[in-house]
Amino acid sequence: MIRRVAFGKAILAGALGALAWEVAVHTLIFLGLPLFDLVFTLGTMVVGEARPWFWWPVGLALHATVGAIWAIFYAYFFWSTYNWSPATQGAVFALGPAALAGLIMVPQMSFMHPLMLNGRLPPTGVFALNLGWGGPAGIVLGHLVYGAVMGSLYVRPVGYRAGRRIRLYG
């Protein structure tokens, strides 16, 4: 089967899903929940100890880029595969990247992050469990928000669903 992917729409949906993740998680952090802050971790991994106005855009740009890449995978392999609402389909898809992030990417940050290597930040561990319950909660919640928003935005990218039969002649 050949699929047509609207790359621009997928990239925008993925980047906005990552932004929605950041808004949701930071709102809950502001309210006092000790959730894992991926944008902080990514931003300070690149720029080191710096003021938020410096690490935040760097971390958000990295996260939005990864969100855009995952949205392209969603658009090609997952979109319109199931007869679910777009938000549900996106959230279910996001459980795959959540598992990969929790099992592989987040633990690997402990081996790359300069502030973790010199002991200024605690190492994250698998699913950021070293940070307490807020580590895995932040990862899973963030991915669900990302997936729901991305799935809700990537709808009708080429005018019809991938399984629909069309008449070619008369």
PDB file of C-alpha atoms in Angstrom:
ATOM      1  CA  MET A   1       0.000   0.000   0.000  1.00  0.00           C
ATOM      2  CA  ILE A   2       1.253   3.465  -0.839  1.00  0.00           C
ATOM      3  CA  ARG A   3       0.473   6.140   1.712  1.00  0.00           C
ATOM      4  CA  ARG A   4       0.491   9.831   1.112  1.00  0.00           C
ATOM      5  CA  VAL A   5       1.844  11.829   4.020  1.00  0.00           C
ATOM      6  CA  ALA A   6       1.317  15.545   4.386  1.00  0.00           C
ATOM      7  CA  PHE A   7       4.770  16.251   5.813  1.00  0.00           C
ATOM      8  CA  GLY A   8       4.090  19.889   6.624  1.00  0.00           C
ATOM      9  CA  LYS A   9       0.935  19.050   8.536  1.00  0.00           C
ATOM     10  CA  ALA A  10       2.640  16.187  10.367  1.00  0.00           C
ATOM     11  CA  ILE A  11       5.610  18.350  11.345  1.00  0.00           C
ATOM     12  CA  LEU A  12       3.328  21.132  12.591  1.00  0.00           C
ATOM     13  CA  ALA A  13       1.136  18.680  14.520  1.00  0.00           C
ATOM     14  CA  GLY A  14       4.188  17.084  16.143  1.00  0.00           C
ATOM     15  CA  ALA A  15       5.770  20.387  17.107  1.00  0.00           C
ATOM     16  CA  LEU A  16       2.496  21.683  18.553  1.00  0.00           C
ATOM     17  CA  GLY A  17       2.034  18.400  20.422  1.00  0.00           C
ATOM     18  CA  ALA A  18       5.461  18.898  22.012  1.00  0.00           C
ATOM     19  CA  LEU A  19       4.507  22.474  22.922  1.00  0.00           C
ATOM     20  CA  ALA A  20       1.252  21.238  24.478  1.00  0.00           C
ATOM     21  CA  TRP A  21       3.303  18.731  26.516  1.00  0.00           C
ATOM     22  CA  GLU A  22       5.466  21.574  27.789  1.00  0.00           C
ATOM     23  CA  VAL A  23       2.461  23.737  28.716  1.00  0.00           C
ATOM     24  CA  ALA A  24       0.690  20.870  30.511  1.00  0.00           C
ATOM     25  CA  VAL A  25       3.725  19.651  32.445  1.00  0.00           C
ATOM     26  CA  HIS A  26       4.882  23.133  33.410  1.00  0.00           C
ATOM     27  CA  THR A  27       1.404  24.058  34.571  1.00  0.00           C
ATOM     28  CA  LEU A  28       1.424  21.032  36.877  1.00  0.00           C
ATOM     29  CA  ILE A  29       4.976  21.789  38.038  1.00  0.00           C
ATOM     30  CA  PHE A  30       3.870  25.354  38.800  1.00  0.00           C
ATOM     31  CA  LEU A  31       1.005  23.890  40.854  1.00  0.00           C
ATOM     32  CA  GLY A  32       3.511  21.910  42.910  1.00  0.00           C
ATOM     33  CA  LEU A  33       3.678  18.468  41.312  1.00  0.00           C
ATOM     34  CA  PRO A  34       7.251  17.140  41.074  1.00  0.00           C
ATOM     35  CA  LEU A  35       7.066  16.008  37.443  1.00  0.00           C
ATOM     36  CA  PHE A  36      10.050  15.250  35.228  1.00  0.00           C
ATOM     37  CA  ASP A  37      10.854  18.323  33.119  1.00  0.00           C
ATOM     38  CA  LEU A  38      12.148  17.078  29.783  1.00  0.00           C
ATOM     39  CA  VAL A  39      12.635  20.531  28.259  1.00  0.00           C
ATOM     40  CA  PHE A  40      14.781  21.578  31.224  1.00  0.00           C
ATOM     41  CA  THR A  41      16.830  18.404  30.929  1.00  0.00           C
ATOM     42  CA  LEU A  42      17.328  18.793  27.169  1.00  0.00           C
ATOM     43  CA  GLY A  43      18.071  22.501  27.365  1.00  0.00           C
ATOM     44  CA  THR A  44      20.588  22.260  30.185  1.00  0.00           C
ATOM     45  CA  MET A  45      22.212  19.269  28.532  1.00  0.00           C
ATOM     46  CA  VAL A  46      23.164  21.571  25.648  1.00  0.00           C
ATOM     47  CA  VAL A  47      23.836  24.908  27.366  1.00  0.00           C
ATOM     48  CA  GLY A  48      24.724  23.780  30.895  1.00  0.00           C
ATOM     49  CA  GLU A  49      23.819  25.886  33.888  1.00  0.00           C
ATOM     50  CA  ALA A  50      22.081  28.950  32.560  1.00  0.00           C
ATOM     51  CA  ARG A  51      19.044  31.100  33.129  1.00  0.00           C
ATOM     52  CA  PRO A  52      15.715  29.742  31.878  1.00  0.00           C
ATOM     53  CA  TRP A  53      15.506  32.277  29.050  1.00  0.00           C
ATOM     54  CA  PHE A  54      18.580  30.554  27.589  1.00  0.00           C
ATOM     55  CA  TRP A  55      17.987  26.824  28.196  1.00  0.00           C
ATOM     56  CA  TRP A  56      14.198  26.873  27.662  1.00  0.00           C
ATOM     57  CA  PRO A  57      14.155  27.763  23.925  1.00  0.00           C
ATOM     58  CA  VAL A  58      17.002  25.319  23.259  1.00  0.00           C
ATOM     59  CA  GLY A  59      15.229  22.507  25.107  1.00  0.00           C
ATOM     60  CA  LEU A  60      11.886  23.290  23.494  1.00  0.00           C
ATOM     61  CA  ALA A  61      13.433  23.393  20.008  1.00  0.00           C
ATOM     62  CA  LEU A  62      15.027  19.985  20.566  1.00  0.00           C
ATOM     63  CA  HIS A  63      11.782  18.554  21.930  1.00  0.00           C
ATOM     64  CA  ALA A  64       9.683  20.040  19.102  1.00  0.00           C
ATOM     65  CA  THR A  65      12.091  18.551  16.553  1.00  0.00           C
ATOM     66  CA  VAL A  66      11.745  15.096  18.061  1.00  0.00           C
ATOM     67  CA  GLY A  67       7.965  15.583  18.244  1.00  0.00           C
ATOM     68  CA  ALA A  68       7.888  16.474  14.543  1.00  0.00           C
ATOM     69  CA  ILE A  69       9.893  13.370  13.633  1.00  0.00           C
ATOM     70  CA  TRP A  70       7.575  11.098  15.630  1.00  0.00           C
ATOM     71  CA  ALA A  71       4.567  12.748  13.968  1.00  0.00           C
ATOM     72  CA  ILE A  72       5.923  11.745  10.568  1.00  0.00           C
ATOM     73  CA  PHE A  73       6.103   8.135  11.778  1.00  0.00           C
ATOM     74  CA  TYR A  74       2.551   8.505  13.086  1.00  0.00           C
ATOM     75  CA  ALA A  75       1.343   9.903   9.763  1.00  0.00           C
ATOM     76  CA  TYR A  76       2.945   7.137   7.748  1.00  0.00           C
ATOM     77  CA  PHE A  77       2.416   4.048   9.890  1.00  0.00           C
ATOM     78  CA  PHE A  78      -0.425   4.744  12.301  1.00  0.00           C
ATOM     79  CA  TRP A  79      -2.784   7.434  11.071  1.00  0.00           C
ATOM     80  CA  SER A  80      -6.152   6.045   9.940  1.00  0.00           C
ATOM     81  CA  THR A  81      -5.166   2.486  10.844  1.00  0.00           C
ATOM     82  CA  TYR A  82      -7.803   2.187  13.571  1.00  0.00           C
ATOM     83  CA  ASN A  83     -11.342   3.444  13.740  1.00  0.00           C
ATOM     84  CA  TRP A  84     -10.727   5.548  16.855  1.00  0.00           C
ATOM     85  CA  SER A  85     -11.075   9.232  17.501  1.00  0.00           C
ATOM     86  CA  PRO A  86      -8.008  11.191  16.372  1.00  0.00           C
ATOM     87  CA  ALA A  87      -7.049  12.115  19.954  1.00  0.00           C
ATOM     88  CA  THR A  88      -7.312   8.492  21.114  1.00  0.00           C
ATOM     89  CA  GLN A  89      -5.374   7.223  18.123  1.00  0.00           C
ATOM     90  CA  GLY A  90      -2.605   9.768  18.753  1.00  0.00           C
ATOM     91  CA  ALA A  91      -2.451   9.005  22.477  1.00  0.00           C
ATOM     92  CA  VAL A  92      -2.221   5.257  21.864  1.00  0.00           C
ATOM     93  CA  PHE A  93       0.524   5.839  19.296  1.00  0.00           C
ATOM     94  CA  ALA A  94       2.436   7.994  21.808  1.00  0.00           C
ATOM     95  CA  LEU A  95       2.717   5.048  24.210  1.00  0.00           C
ATOM     96  CA  GLY A  96       5.357   3.589  21.865  1.00  0.00           C
ATOM     97  CA  PRO A  97       7.630   6.635  22.014  1.00  0.00           C
ATOM     98  CA  ALA A  98       6.916   6.824  25.770  1.00  0.00           C
ATOM     99  CA  ALA A  99       8.241   3.302  26.257  1.00  0.00           C
ATOM    100  CA  LEU A 100      11.329   4.035  24.155  1.00  0.00           C
ATOM    101  CA  ALA A 101      11.945   7.308  25.967  1.00  0.00           C
ATOM    102  CA  GLY A 102      11.540   5.778  29.413  1.00  0.00           C
ATOM    103  CA  LEU A 103      13.601   2.670  28.738  1.00  0.00           C
ATOM    104  CA  ILE A 104      16.333   4.086  26.497  1.00  0.00           C
ATOM    105  CA  MET A 105      16.514   7.863  26.043  1.00  0.00           C
ATOM    106  CA  VAL A 106      15.936   9.150  29.574  1.00  0.00           C
ATOM    107  CA  PRO A 107      18.427   6.736  31.192  1.00  0.00           C
ATOM    108  CA  GLN A 108      21.008   7.590  28.514  1.00  0.00           C
ATOM    109  CA  MET A 109      20.772  11.279  29.420  1.00  0.00           C
ATOM    110  CA  SER A 110      22.532  10.451  32.683  1.00  0.00           C
ATOM    111  CA  PHE A 111      25.596   9.452  30.640  1.00  0.00           C
ATOM    112  CA  MET A 112      25.542  12.590  28.470  1.00  0.00           C
ATOM    113  CA  HIS A 113      24.249  15.428  30.634  1.00  0.00           C
ATOM    114  CA  PRO A 114      27.149  17.497  31.986  1.00  0.00           C
ATOM    115  CA  LEU A 115      25.253  18.504  35.139  1.00  0.00           C
ATOM    116  CA  MET A 116      24.442  14.872  35.912  1.00  0.00           C
ATOM    117  CA  LEU A 117      27.988  13.758  35.224  1.00  0.00           C
ATOM    118  CA  ASN A 118      29.420  16.270  37.712  1.00  0.00           C
ATOM    119  CA  GLY A 119      26.760  15.560  40.348  1.00  0.00           C
ATOM    120  CA  ARG A 120      24.871  18.866  40.148  1.00  0.00           C
ATOM    121  CA  LEU A 121      21.693  17.079  38.961  1.00  0.00           C
ATOM    122  CA  PRO A 122      20.609  13.590  39.997  1.00  0.00           C
ATOM    123  CA  PRO A 123      20.849  10.886  37.320  1.00  0.00           C
ATOM    124  CA  THR A 124      17.434  10.101  35.893  1.00  0.00           C
ATOM    125  CA  GLY A 125      17.413   6.306  35.646  1.00  0.00           C
ATOM    126  CA  VAL A 126      14.851   4.180  33.819  1.00  0.00           C
ATOM    127  CA  PHE A 127      11.626   6.157  33.328  1.00  0.00           C
ATOM    128  CA  ALA A 128      13.267   8.826  35.527  1.00  0.00           C
ATOM    129  CA  LEU A 129      12.473   6.670  38.573  1.00  0.00           C
ATOM    130  CA  ASN A 130      15.432   8.178  40.438  1.00  0.00           C
ATOM    131  CA  LEU A 131      13.400  11.398  40.598  1.00  0.00           C
ATOM    132  CA  GLY A 132      10.480   9.722  42.416  1.00  0.00           C
ATOM    133  CA  TRP A 133       6.946   9.111  41.172  1.00  0.00           C
ATOM    134  CA  GLY A 134       7.007  12.390  39.240  1.00  0.00           C
ATOM    135  CA  GLY A 135       9.619  10.986  36.860  1.00  0.00           C
ATOM    136  CA  PRO A 136       7.511   8.304  35.214  1.00  0.00           C
ATOM    137  CA  ALA A 137       4.339  10.367  35.674  1.00  0.00           C
ATOM    138  CA  GLY A 138       5.887  13.261  33.751  1.00  0.00           C
ATOM    139  CA  ILE A 139       7.065  11.011  30.941  1.00  0.00           C
ATOM    140  CA  VAL A 140       3.768   9.146  30.503  1.00  0.00           C
ATOM    141  CA  LEU A 141       1.532  12.196  30.987  1.00  0.00           C
ATOM    142  CA  GLY A 142       3.655  14.258  28.623  1.00  0.00           C
ATOM    143  CA  HIS A 143       3.505  11.610  25.919  1.00  0.00           C
ATOM    144  CA  LEU A 144      -0.262  11.229  26.290  1.00  0.00           C
ATOM    145  CA  VAL A 145      -0.770  14.988  25.959  1.00  0.00           C
ATOM    146  CA  TYR A 146       1.601  15.064  22.976  1.00  0.00           C
ATOM    147  CA  GLY A 147      -0.194  12.174  21.271  1.00  0.00           C
ATOM    148  CA  ALA A 148      -3.695  13.508  21.878  1.00  0.00           C
ATOM    149  CA  VAL A 149      -2.822  16.941  20.516  1.00  0.00           C
ATOM    150  CA  MET A 150      -0.787  15.610  17.594  1.00  0.00           C
ATOM    151  CA  GLY A 151      -3.517  13.132  16.665  1.00  0.00           C
ATOM    152  CA  SER A 152      -6.216  15.797  16.941  1.00  0.00           C
ATOM    153  CA  LEU A 153      -4.295  18.100  14.606  1.00  0.00           C
ATOM    154  CA  TYR A 154      -3.235  15.563  11.981  1.00  0.00           C
ATOM    155  CA  VAL A 155      -6.638  14.870  10.484  1.00  0.00           C
ATOM    156  CA  ARG A 156      -7.611  14.733   6.825  1.00  0.00           C
ATOM    157  CA  PRO A 157      -4.109  15.529   5.660  1.00  0.00           C
ATOM    158  CA  VAL A 158      -4.742  14.561   2.038  1.00  0.00           C
ATOM    159  CA  GLY A 159      -8.510  14.766   1.811  1.00  0.00           C
ATOM    160  CA  TYR A 160      -9.506  11.171   2.607  1.00  0.00           C
ATOM    161  CA  ARG A 161      -8.700   8.313   4.969  1.00  0.00           C
ATOM    162  CA  ALA A 162      -6.104   5.764   3.891  1.00  0.00           C
ATOM    163  CA  GLY A 163      -8.475   2.750   3.772  1.00  0.00           C
ATOM    164  CA  ARG A 164     -11.198   4.440   1.738  1.00  0.00           C
ATOM    165  CA  ARG A 165     -11.984   2.992  -1.667  1.00  0.00           C
ATOM    166  CA  ILE A 166     -12.264   5.563  -4.406  1.00  0.00           C
ATOM    167  CA  ARG A 167     -13.702   5.230  -7.866  1.00  0.00           C
ATOM    168  CA  LEU A 168     -11.158   6.041 -10.506  1.00  0.00           C
ATOM    169  CA  TYR A 169     -13.492   6.072 -13.505  1.00  0.00           C
ATOM    170  CA  GLY A 170     -17.029   7.400 -13.933  1.00  0.00           C
TER     171      GLY A 170
END
